[in-house]
């Protein structure tokens, strides 16, 4: 695995998020980490055993700055593979900022976002997928997402993809060996079927990974759920009900919501970004309703799931909504069931429908359960968790589909070429071949201090 040679300067950063807090962590990594901290930490980290936490005083020119906990890690037995010193000081930010300044004064350089993890990767401590898991854990929005990232950090996704890569190499090698002697090799009884089965198996696994990607995205980043419906059906009331706050104005006047409102919530362990949109009348009354309706329709197109709200007394899916739900996972909700005397239908236009009363809060649990099922149809424990991984897997899959099609047409050498493309795409995802720009973008997404 080719990696850049390790950097030789010493970096420093606060690893904890800004804001009020009990404790802050300041990290240094590099050949001078121990020496630099020796200038302002007493007792000096150099005089203490590696990997043992001890109490120390940090001082500046102006006396004792803080009493803190220090620990030294001697490279290569550290996160980055270099000498590392970590200082846990009192929180709030001022002390941590000052410690960083002092370290810089003695020759350390403020770290770039993700630079500690980049060094860990350069030292071969982590592969690229594991490094990505470290970065993503900082923003994971649910425990299901954390579990996926934890498995990725443990190398589960890397092993899975590496297994697929090996299989693509074996298939390509077998094919290329036969291409050298086409007369006997390619016509050998059963070979074509064997290759077809190999490609089909690989394709199946890639397809499975692709579908689990949606689950990963939802649990790591949160699912985008958009409320759509005609005016006055109770979208804003439901929005407020789900958020548990009076975020949207609710009035009996049609067209109250014009702008798109956004709220974040967790429903039974599932992180959601919920949008309330303007109601869409069958006829646009004026420019403003038209603009608002257009915006709503754009928002609906980017959703992971749509909640189509209808008035239970008029259970009919409007034409515009038909088009939107055709291409997306959607739930049909019959709101204001309290105003309905008869039992609400459990199907509208051939789609299962759920009756509820947003105003009274009835049926919200059923809605939660149905949303969960819609967004997390699979129980996955290894899945691609980043856009970079998803795009790479898509490229691998496209090449594989092309390989299968070439084989179907008996164009053996094209199939061999596509198999090479499959391998290359998987190697890119695994970080075995890397592009400097991709790396820069990947680590730039990290927090400073990671
Ligand atoms: P939107 O235009 O779709 O966002 O609808 P709103 O949430 O503004 O609600 C329109 C009207 O319907 C308001 O007067 C709400 O109080 C009322 N409403 C909303 N949900 C219910 C419900 O479940 N039952 C009843 N009876 N009224 C509701």
Coordinates of C-alpha atoms in Angstrom, one line a residue, residues 91-363:
X91 CA -13.1 23.2 30.0
X92 CA -14.6 26.4 28.7
X93 CA -12.1 26.9 26.0
X94 CA -9.8 29.7 27.3
X95 CA -7.3 27.3 28.9
X96 CA -7.2 25.0 25.9
X97 CA -6.7 27.9 23.5
X98 CA -3.9 29.2 25.6
X99 CA -2.2 25.8 25.8
X100 CA -2.3 25.6 22.0
X101 CA -0.8 29.1 21.8
X102 CA 2.0 28.1 24.2
X103 CA 2.7 24.9 22.2
X104 CA 2.8 26.9 19.0
X105 CA 5.2 29.4 20.7
X106 CA 7.6 26.5 21.3
X107 CA 7.4 25.3 17.7
X108 CA 4.3 23.3 17.2
X109 CA 2.0 24.0 14.2
X110 CA -1.8 24.3 14.5
X111 CA -3.3 21.1 13.0
X112 CA -5.5 21.1 9.9
X113 CA -8.9 19.4 10.2
X114 CA -8.5 15.6 10.3
X115 CA -4.7 15.8 10.4
X116 CA -4.2 13.5 13.3
X117 CA -6.3 10.8 11.6
X118 CA -4.5 11.5 8.3
X119 CA -1.2 10.8 10.0
X120 CA -2.6 7.7 11.5
X121 CA -3.6 6.6 8.0
X122 CA -0.1 7.6 6.6
X123 CA 1.5 5.5 9.3
X124 CA -0.7 2.5 8.3
X125 CA -2.6 2.5 11.6
X126 CA -5.9 2.7 9.8
X127 CA -7.1 2.1 6.3
X128 CA -9.1 4.8 4.5
X129 CA -12.5 3.3 5.5
X130 CA -11.5 3.2 9.1
X131 CA -10.3 6.8 8.9
X132 CA -13.6 7.8 7.5
X133 CA -15.4 6.0 10.3
X134 CA -13.4 8.1 12.8
X135 CA -14.5 11.3 11.1
X136 CA -18.1 10.2 10.7
X137 CA -18.5 9.1 14.4
X138 CA -18.2 12.8 15.4
X139 CA -21.4 13.5 13.5
X140 CA -23.3 10.2 13.8
X141 CA -26.9 11.0 14.8
X142 CA -28.1 7.7 16.1
X143 CA -26.9 4.6 18.0
X144 CA -27.7 2.4 15.0
X145 CA -25.4 4.7 13.0
X146 CA -22.7 4.5 15.6
X147 CA -22.9 0.7 15.6
X148 CA -22.3 0.7 11.8
X149 CA -19.4 3.1 12.1
X150 CA -17.9 1.1 15.0
X151 CA -17.9 -2.0 12.8
X152 CA -16.4 0.0 10.0
X153 CA -13.7 1.2 12.4
X154 CA -13.1 -2.4 13.4
X155 CA -12.4 -3.2 9.8
X156 CA -15.6 -5.1 8.9
X157 CA -16.4 -3.1 5.8
X158 CA -12.7 -3.2 4.7
X159 CA -12.7 -7.0 4.9
X160 CA -15.9 -7.3 3.1
X161 CA -14.8 -5.1 0.2
X162 CA -11.4 -6.7 0.1
X163 CA -13.1 -10.1 -0.3
X164 CA -15.0 -8.7 -3.3
X165 CA -11.9 -7.3 -4.7
X166 CA -10.1 -10.6 -4.4
X167 CA -12.9 -12.3 -6.2
X168 CA -12.8 -9.8 -9.0
X169 CA -9.1 -10.4 -9.3
X170 CA -9.6 -14.2 -9.5
X171 CA -12.3 -13.9 -12.1
X172 CA -10.2 -11.6 -14.2
X173 CA -7.1 -13.8 -13.9
X174 CA -9.0 -16.9 -15.0
X175 CA -10.4 -15.0 -17.9
X176 CA -7.1 -13.5 -19.0
X177 CA -5.3 -16.8 -18.8
X178 CA -7.9 -18.3 -21.2
X179 CA -7.8 -15.3 -23.5
X180 CA -4.2 -16.2 -24.1
X181 CA -5.3 -19.5 -25.5
X182 CA -8.8 -18.7 -26.8
X183 CA -9.2 -21.9 -28.8
X184 CA -9.1 -24.3 -26.0
X185 CA -9.5 -22.0 -23.0
X186 CA -12.6 -20.1 -23.7
X187 CA -14.5 -23.0 -25.2
X188 CA -13.7 -25.3 -22.3
X189 CA -16.9 -26.9 -21.2
X190 CA -18.6 -25.1 -18.4
X191 CA -16.2 -22.2 -18.3
X192 CA -18.6 -19.6 -19.6
X193 CA -21.2 -20.7 -17.1
X194 CA -18.7 -20.6 -14.3
X195 CA -17.7 -17.1 -15.1
X196 CA -21.3 -16.0 -15.5
X197 CA -22.0 -17.4 -12.0
X198 CA -19.0 -15.7 -10.6
X199 CA -20.0 -12.3 -12.0
X200 CA -23.6 -12.8 -10.9
X201 CA -22.6 -13.6 -7.3
X202 CA -20.4 -10.5 -7.2
X203 CA -23.1 -8.4 -8.6
X204 CA -25.6 -9.7 -6.0
X205 CA -23.3 -8.7 -3.2
X206 CA -22.6 -5.3 -4.6
X207 CA -26.3 -4.7 -5.1
X208 CA -26.9 -5.7 -1.4
X209 CA -24.3 -3.2 -0.3
X210 CA -26.0 -0.5 -2.4
X211 CA -29.3 -1.1 -0.8
X212 CA -27.8 -1.2 2.7
X213 CA -26.2 2.2 1.9
X214 CA -29.6 3.9 2.2
X215 CA -30.0 2.5 5.7
X216 CA -26.5 3.7 6.7
X217 CA -27.2 7.2 5.4
X218 CA -30.4 7.4 7.3
X219 CA -28.9 6.2 10.6
X220 CA -25.6 8.1 10.3
X221 CA -26.8 11.4 8.8
X222 CA -30.5 11.3 9.6
X223 CA -33.4 10.8 7.1
X224 CA -34.9 13.7 5.3
X225 CA -38.7 13.4 5.7
X226 CA -41.0 15.9 4.0
X227 CA -44.6 16.7 4.8
X228 CA -46.7 17.4 1.7
X229 CA -50.4 17.9 1.2
X230 CA -53.1 20.3 0.2
X231 CA -53.7 23.4 2.3
X232 CA -55.3 23.0 5.7
X233 CA -55.0 19.2 6.0
X234 CA -52.9 19.6 9.2
X235 CA -49.3 19.4 8.0
X236 CA -48.1 22.1 10.4
X237 CA -50.0 20.6 13.3
X238 CA -48.3 17.3 12.6
X239 CA -44.9 19.0 12.2
X240 CA -45.3 20.6 15.6
X241 CA -46.6 17.4 17.1
X242 CA -43.6 15.4 15.9
X243 CA -41.2 18.0 17.0
X244 CA -42.9 18.5 20.3
X245 CA -42.8 22.2 19.9
X246 CA -44.9 25.0 18.4
X247 CA -42.4 25.6 15.6
X248 CA -44.9 26.2 12.8
X249 CA -47.8 28.6 12.8
X250 CA -51.1 26.8 12.8
X251 CA -54.3 28.6 11.6
X252 CA -57.5 27.6 9.9
X253 CA -56.5 30.1 7.1
X254 CA -55.3 28.3 4.0
X255 CA -51.7 29.0 2.9
X256 CA -50.2 29.9 6.4
X257 CA -47.0 28.1 5.7
X258 CA -45.1 29.6 2.8
X259 CA -41.4 29.0 3.6
X260 CA -40.1 25.5 4.2
X261 CA -39.7 24.9 7.9
X262 CA -37.0 22.5 9.2
X263 CA -36.8 20.6 12.4
X264 CA -34.5 17.8 13.7
X265 CA -35.8 15.1 16.0
X266 CA -35.3 11.5 17.0
X267 CA -38.1 9.1 16.6
X268 CA -37.5 5.9 18.5
X269 CA -33.8 6.0 17.9
X270 CA -34.1 7.2 14.3
X271 CA -32.7 10.6 13.5
X272 CA -34.9 12.7 11.2
X273 CA -34.7 16.0 9.5
X274 CA -38.3 16.9 9.1
X275 CA -39.6 19.6 6.6
X276 CA -43.0 21.2 6.6
X277 CA -43.9 22.6 3.2
X278 CA -46.5 24.9 1.9
X279 CA -49.9 23.4 1.1
X280 CA -50.5 22.9 -2.6
X281 CA -53.9 24.0 -3.8
X282 CA -55.3 22.5 -7.0
X283 CA -55.2 26.0 -8.4
X284 CA -52.6 28.6 -7.7
X285 CA -54.3 31.7 -6.4
X286 CA -51.4 34.1 -6.8
X287 CA -47.7 34.4 -7.4
X288 CA -46.9 33.7 -3.7
X289 CA -48.8 30.4 -3.5
X290 CA -47.2 29.4 -6.8
X291 CA -43.7 30.1 -5.6
X292 CA -44.3 28.3 -2.3
X293 CA -45.8 25.3 -4.0
X294 CA -42.8 25.1 -6.4
X295 CA -40.4 25.1 -3.4
X296 CA -42.4 22.4 -1.7
X297 CA -42.2 20.3 -4.8
X298 CA -38.4 20.7 -5.0
X299 CA -38.1 19.8 -1.3
X300 CA -40.2 16.7 -1.8
X301 CA -37.9 15.5 -4.5
X302 CA -34.9 15.3 -2.2
X303 CA -36.7 13.4 0.5
X304 CA -35.9 9.9 1.9
X305 CA -39.5 9.6 2.7
X306 CA -42.6 11.6 2.0
X307 CA -45.5 12.0 4.4
X308 CA -48.6 12.7 2.3
X309 CA -51.1 14.3 4.5
X310 CA -54.8 14.1 3.5
X311 CA -57.9 15.2 5.3
X312 CA -59.6 11.9 6.4
X313 CA -62.9 13.3 5.2
X314 CA -61.5 13.6 1.7
X315 CA -59.3 10.5 1.2
X316 CA -58.0 11.1 -2.3
X317 CA -54.4 11.6 -3.3
X318 CA -54.1 14.8 -5.4
X319 CA -52.7 14.4 -8.9
X320 CA -49.5 16.3 -8.2
X321 CA -48.8 14.0 -5.2
X322 CA -49.3 10.9 -7.3
X323 CA -46.3 11.9 -9.4
X324 CA -44.2 12.6 -6.3
X325 CA -44.9 9.4 -4.5
X326 CA -44.3 7.2 -7.5
X327 CA -40.6 7.6 -7.3
X328 CA -40.2 7.8 -3.5
X329 CA -41.0 5.9 -0.4
X330 CA -44.1 7.5 1.0
X331 CA -46.7 7.1 3.7
X332 CA -50.3 8.2 3.2
X333 CA -51.7 9.8 6.4
X334 CA -55.4 10.4 7.0
X335 CA -55.4 13.3 9.4
X336 CA -58.3 14.7 11.5
X337 CA -59.7 11.2 12.1
X338 CA -61.4 12.7 15.1
X339 CA -63.8 14.5 12.7
X340 CA -64.7 11.3 11.0
X341 CA -67.6 9.3 12.3
X342 CA -67.1 6.1 10.3
X343 CA -63.9 3.9 10.4
X344 CA -61.2 5.5 8.2
X345 CA -60.2 3.4 5.2
X346 CA -56.9 1.6 5.5
X347 CA -56.1 2.1 1.9
X348 CA -56.2 5.1 -0.4
X349 CA -55.8 4.7 -4.2
X350 CA -54.3 1.3 -3.6
X351 CA -51.8 2.5 -1.0
X352 CA -51.8 1.6 2.6
X353 CA -53.0 4.6 4.7
X354 CA -52.7 5.4 8.3
X355 CA -55.4 7.4 10.2
X356 CA -54.3 9.8 12.9
X357 CA -55.2 13.0 14.6
X358 CA -52.3 15.4 14.7
X359 CA -54.2 17.8 16.9
X360 CA -55.0 15.2 19.5
X361 CA -51.8 13.3 19.1
X362 CA -53.6 10.0 18.3
X363 CA -51.9 7.6 15.9

